[in-house]
Tab-separated table of C-alpha atoms in Angstrom:
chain	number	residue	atom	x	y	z
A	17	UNK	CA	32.581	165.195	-52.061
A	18	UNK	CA	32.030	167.615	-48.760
A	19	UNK	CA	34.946	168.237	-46.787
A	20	UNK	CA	35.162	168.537	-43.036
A	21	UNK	CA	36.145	171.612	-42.301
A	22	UNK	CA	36.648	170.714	-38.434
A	23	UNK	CA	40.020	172.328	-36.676
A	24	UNK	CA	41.731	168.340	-37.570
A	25	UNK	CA	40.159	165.406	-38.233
A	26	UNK	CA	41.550	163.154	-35.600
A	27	UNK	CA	39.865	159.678	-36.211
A	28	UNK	CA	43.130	158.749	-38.716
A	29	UNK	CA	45.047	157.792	-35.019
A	30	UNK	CA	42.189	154.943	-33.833
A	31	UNK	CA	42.329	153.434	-37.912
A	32	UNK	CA	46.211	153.351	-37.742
A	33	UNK	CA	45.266	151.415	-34.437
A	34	UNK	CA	42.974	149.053	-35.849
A	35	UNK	CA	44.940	148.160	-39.095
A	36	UNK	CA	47.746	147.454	-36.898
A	37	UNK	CA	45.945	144.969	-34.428
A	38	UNK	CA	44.981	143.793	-37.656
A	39	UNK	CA	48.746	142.538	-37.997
A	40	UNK	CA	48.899	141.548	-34.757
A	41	UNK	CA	45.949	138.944	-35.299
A	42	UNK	CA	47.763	137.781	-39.137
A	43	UNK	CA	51.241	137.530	-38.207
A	44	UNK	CA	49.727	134.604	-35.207
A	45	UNK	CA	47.781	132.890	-37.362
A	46	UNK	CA	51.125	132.491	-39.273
A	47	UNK	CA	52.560	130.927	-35.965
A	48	UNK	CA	49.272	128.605	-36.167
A	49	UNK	CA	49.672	127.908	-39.764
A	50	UNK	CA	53.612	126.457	-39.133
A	51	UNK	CA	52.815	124.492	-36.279
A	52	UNK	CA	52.573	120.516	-36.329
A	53	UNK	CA	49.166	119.511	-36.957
A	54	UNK	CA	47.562	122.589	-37.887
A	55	UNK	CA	44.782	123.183	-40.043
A	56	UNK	CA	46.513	124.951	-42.647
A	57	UNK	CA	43.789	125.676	-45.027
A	58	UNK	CA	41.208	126.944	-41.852
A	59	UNK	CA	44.123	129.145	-40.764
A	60	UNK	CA	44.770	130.225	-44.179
A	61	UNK	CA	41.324	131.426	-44.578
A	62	UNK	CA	41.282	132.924	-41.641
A	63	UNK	CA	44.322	135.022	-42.992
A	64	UNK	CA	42.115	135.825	-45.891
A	65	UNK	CA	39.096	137.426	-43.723
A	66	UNK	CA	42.050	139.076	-41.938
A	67	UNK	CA	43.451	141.054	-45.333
A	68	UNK	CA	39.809	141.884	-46.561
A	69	UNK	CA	39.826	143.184	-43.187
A	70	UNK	CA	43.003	145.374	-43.798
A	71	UNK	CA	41.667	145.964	-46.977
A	72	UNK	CA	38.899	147.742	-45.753
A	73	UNK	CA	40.642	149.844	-43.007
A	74	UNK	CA	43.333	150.990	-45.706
A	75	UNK	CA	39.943	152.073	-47.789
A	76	UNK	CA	38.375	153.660	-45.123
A	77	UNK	CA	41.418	155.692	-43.977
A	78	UNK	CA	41.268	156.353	-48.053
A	79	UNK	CA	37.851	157.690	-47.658
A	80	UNK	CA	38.265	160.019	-45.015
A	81	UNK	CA	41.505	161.640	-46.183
A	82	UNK	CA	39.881	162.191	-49.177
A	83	UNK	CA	36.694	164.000	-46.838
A	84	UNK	CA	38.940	165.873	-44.671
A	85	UNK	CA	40.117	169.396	-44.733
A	86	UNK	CA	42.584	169.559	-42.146
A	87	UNK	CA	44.775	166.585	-41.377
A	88	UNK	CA	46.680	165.747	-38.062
A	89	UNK	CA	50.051	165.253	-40.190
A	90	UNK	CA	50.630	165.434	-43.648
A	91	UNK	CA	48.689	163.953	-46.423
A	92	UNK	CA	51.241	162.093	-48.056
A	93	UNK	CA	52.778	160.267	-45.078
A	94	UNK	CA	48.976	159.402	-43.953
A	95	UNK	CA	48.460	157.811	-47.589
A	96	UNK	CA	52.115	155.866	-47.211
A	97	UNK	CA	51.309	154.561	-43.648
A	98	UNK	CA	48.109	153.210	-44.576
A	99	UNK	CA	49.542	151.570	-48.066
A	100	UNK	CA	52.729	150.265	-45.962
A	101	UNK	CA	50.887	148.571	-43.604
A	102	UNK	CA	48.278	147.235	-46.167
A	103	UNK	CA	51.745	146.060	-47.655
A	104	UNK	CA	52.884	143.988	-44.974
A	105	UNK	CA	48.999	142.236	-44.561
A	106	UNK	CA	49.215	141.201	-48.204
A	107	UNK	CA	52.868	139.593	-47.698
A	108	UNK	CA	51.791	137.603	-44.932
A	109	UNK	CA	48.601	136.250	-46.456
A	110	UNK	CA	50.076	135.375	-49.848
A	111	UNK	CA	52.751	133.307	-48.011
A	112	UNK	CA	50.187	131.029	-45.941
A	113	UNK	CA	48.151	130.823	-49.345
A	114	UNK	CA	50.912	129.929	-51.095
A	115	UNK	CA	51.622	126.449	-48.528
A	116	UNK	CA	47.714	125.932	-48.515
A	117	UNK	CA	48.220	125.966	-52.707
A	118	UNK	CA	51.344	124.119	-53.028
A	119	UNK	CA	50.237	121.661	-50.694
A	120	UNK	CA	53.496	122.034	-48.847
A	121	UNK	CA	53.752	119.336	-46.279
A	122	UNK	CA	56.690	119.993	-44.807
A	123	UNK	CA	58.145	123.374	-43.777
A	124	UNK	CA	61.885	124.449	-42.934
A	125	UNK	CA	62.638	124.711	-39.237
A	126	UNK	CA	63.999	127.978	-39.627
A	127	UNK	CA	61.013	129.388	-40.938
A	128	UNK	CA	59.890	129.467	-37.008
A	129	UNK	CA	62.886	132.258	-36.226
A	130	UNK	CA	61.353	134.011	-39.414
A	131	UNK	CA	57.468	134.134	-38.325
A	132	UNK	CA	58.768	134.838	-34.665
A	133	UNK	CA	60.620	138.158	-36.438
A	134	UNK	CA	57.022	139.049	-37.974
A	135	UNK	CA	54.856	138.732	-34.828
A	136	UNK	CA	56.790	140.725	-32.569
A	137	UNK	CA	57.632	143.422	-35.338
A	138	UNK	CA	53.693	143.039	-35.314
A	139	UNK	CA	53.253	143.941	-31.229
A	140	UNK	CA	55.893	146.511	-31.617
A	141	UNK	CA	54.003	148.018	-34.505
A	142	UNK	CA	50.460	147.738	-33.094
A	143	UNK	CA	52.130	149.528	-29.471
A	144	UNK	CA	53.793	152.387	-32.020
A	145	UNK	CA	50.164	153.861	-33.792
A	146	UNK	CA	48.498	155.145	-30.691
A	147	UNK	CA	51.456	156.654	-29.676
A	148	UNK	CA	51.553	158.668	-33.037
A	149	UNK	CA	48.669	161.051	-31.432
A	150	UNK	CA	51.439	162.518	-29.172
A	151	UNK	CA	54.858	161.925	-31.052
A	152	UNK	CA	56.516	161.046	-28.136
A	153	UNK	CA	58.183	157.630	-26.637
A	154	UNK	CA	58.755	156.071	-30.745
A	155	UNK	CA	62.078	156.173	-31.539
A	156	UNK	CA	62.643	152.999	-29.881
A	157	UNK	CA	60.251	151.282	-31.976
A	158	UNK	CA	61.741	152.521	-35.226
A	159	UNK	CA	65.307	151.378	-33.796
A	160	UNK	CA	64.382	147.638	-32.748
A	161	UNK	CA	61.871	147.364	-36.004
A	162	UNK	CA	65.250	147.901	-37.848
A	163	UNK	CA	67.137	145.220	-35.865
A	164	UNK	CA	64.612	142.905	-36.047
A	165	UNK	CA	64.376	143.970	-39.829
A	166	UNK	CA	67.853	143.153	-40.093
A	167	UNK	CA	67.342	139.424	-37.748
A	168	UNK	CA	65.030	138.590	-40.641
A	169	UNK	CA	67.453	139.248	-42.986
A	170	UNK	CA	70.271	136.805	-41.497
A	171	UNK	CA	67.105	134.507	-40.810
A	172	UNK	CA	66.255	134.182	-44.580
A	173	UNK	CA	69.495	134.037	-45.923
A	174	UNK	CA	70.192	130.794	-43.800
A	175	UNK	CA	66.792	129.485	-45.226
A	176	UNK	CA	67.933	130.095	-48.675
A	177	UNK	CA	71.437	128.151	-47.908
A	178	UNK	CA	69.159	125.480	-46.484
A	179	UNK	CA	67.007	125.467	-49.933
A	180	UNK	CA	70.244	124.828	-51.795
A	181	UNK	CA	71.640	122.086	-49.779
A	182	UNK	CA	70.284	119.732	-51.691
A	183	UNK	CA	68.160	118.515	-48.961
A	184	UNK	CA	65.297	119.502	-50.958
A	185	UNK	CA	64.059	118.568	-54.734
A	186	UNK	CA	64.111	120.879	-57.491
A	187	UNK	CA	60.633	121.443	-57.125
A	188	UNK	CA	60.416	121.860	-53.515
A	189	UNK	CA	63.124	124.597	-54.022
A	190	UNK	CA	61.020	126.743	-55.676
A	191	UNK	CA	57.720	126.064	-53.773
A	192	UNK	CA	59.027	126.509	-50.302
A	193	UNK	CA	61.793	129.849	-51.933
A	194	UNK	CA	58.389	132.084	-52.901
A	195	UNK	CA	57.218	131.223	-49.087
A	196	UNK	CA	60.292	132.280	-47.760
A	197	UNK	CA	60.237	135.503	-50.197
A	198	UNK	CA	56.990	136.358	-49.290
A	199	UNK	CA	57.613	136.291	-45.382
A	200	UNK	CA	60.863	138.631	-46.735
A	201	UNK	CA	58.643	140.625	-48.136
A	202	UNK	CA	56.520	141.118	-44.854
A	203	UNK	CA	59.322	141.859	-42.497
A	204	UNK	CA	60.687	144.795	-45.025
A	205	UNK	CA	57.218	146.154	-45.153
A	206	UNK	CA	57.654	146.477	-41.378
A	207	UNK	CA	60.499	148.341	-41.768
A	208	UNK	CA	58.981	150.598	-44.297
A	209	UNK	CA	55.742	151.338	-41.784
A	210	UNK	CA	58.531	152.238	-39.387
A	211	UNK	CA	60.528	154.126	-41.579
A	212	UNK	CA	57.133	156.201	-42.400
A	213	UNK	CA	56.361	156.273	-38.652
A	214	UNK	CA	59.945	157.484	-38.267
A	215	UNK	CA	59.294	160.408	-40.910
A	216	UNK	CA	56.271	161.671	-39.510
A	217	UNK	CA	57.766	161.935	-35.901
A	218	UNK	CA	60.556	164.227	-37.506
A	219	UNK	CA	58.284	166.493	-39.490
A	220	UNK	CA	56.318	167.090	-36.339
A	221	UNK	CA	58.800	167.203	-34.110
């Protein structure tokens, strides 16, 4: 494969950008999908087009590491931030496929506060990659990722006491638990990104 032997490949900062916004659009069709009424299985196909579309930016970012010479930080922490992110995408799409599948009526109220947790975590992360090109003004993104990292935390341990009231069945235990999980999942992957996003500032610094 021919490498780019330019001084540094800069596109990587405008990908980070897009597979970010990408987040931004998934994490509010997840506030779509939990609201009264909705059309879950529209919105949760709408969350699929949305991960092929991360899917594709994670590749492409792929692709031109793989093409380029000379890199704007280090190869490693460009491979992690693109996997992190695709990370979070595939969290938050498994969880609204996994309502569409188990036909899940009825969802706990808490799982609002959870969503809520993902979508700004989302803004915060999508206002962070641009920012990357200079280094400068992101430490208080990393901080309040953590906090809200550790709001989803209290968040989804009062859904799990909620699961095993014994308000729910057996059955509905388990259904709406892997939901829950899976919207766990998303909010540490946020954390990871800015954990990443937290490394690469240091190195450069």
């Amino acid at each position: 494969m021919r490498l780019r032997l330019t001084p540094r490949e800069d596109s990587f900062y405008d990908m980070f950008a897009d597979s970010a916004n990408n987040l931004v659009t998934g994490a509010r069709l997840l506030v779509e999908l939990i609201s009264d009424g909705a059309d879950r299985e529209g919105i949760a196909e709408k969350l699929r087009a949305c991960e092929h579309a991360g899917d594709e930016c994670t590749h492409a970012i792929m692709r031109r590491l793989n093409e380029t010479f000379i890199t704007p930080f280090d190869r490693e922490d460009i491979y992690r931030l693109a996997s992190t992110i695709d990370d979070v995408m595939d969290a938050m799409e498994e969880a609204a496929d996994l309502v569409v599948l188990y036909q899940i009526d009825e969802l706990p109220k808490g799982i609002v506060n959870m969503v809520e947790v993902l979508e700004r975590a989302a803004e915060l992360t999508a206002e962070a990659m641009p920012r990357l090109r200079s280094m400068k003004e992101l430490n208080e993104y990393w901080i309040e990722i953590n906090r809200l990292e550790n709001q989803g935390d209290q968040v989804y341990r009062k859904l799990l006491a909620t699961l095993f009231s014994g308000e729910y069945d057996t059955l509905t235990v388990m259904k709406l638990k892997e939901v829950i999980d899976r919207l766990e999942e998303a909010a540490d992957a946020f954390e990871h990104v800015a954990n990443t996003v937290e490394t690469i500032a240091v190195k450069e610094s």
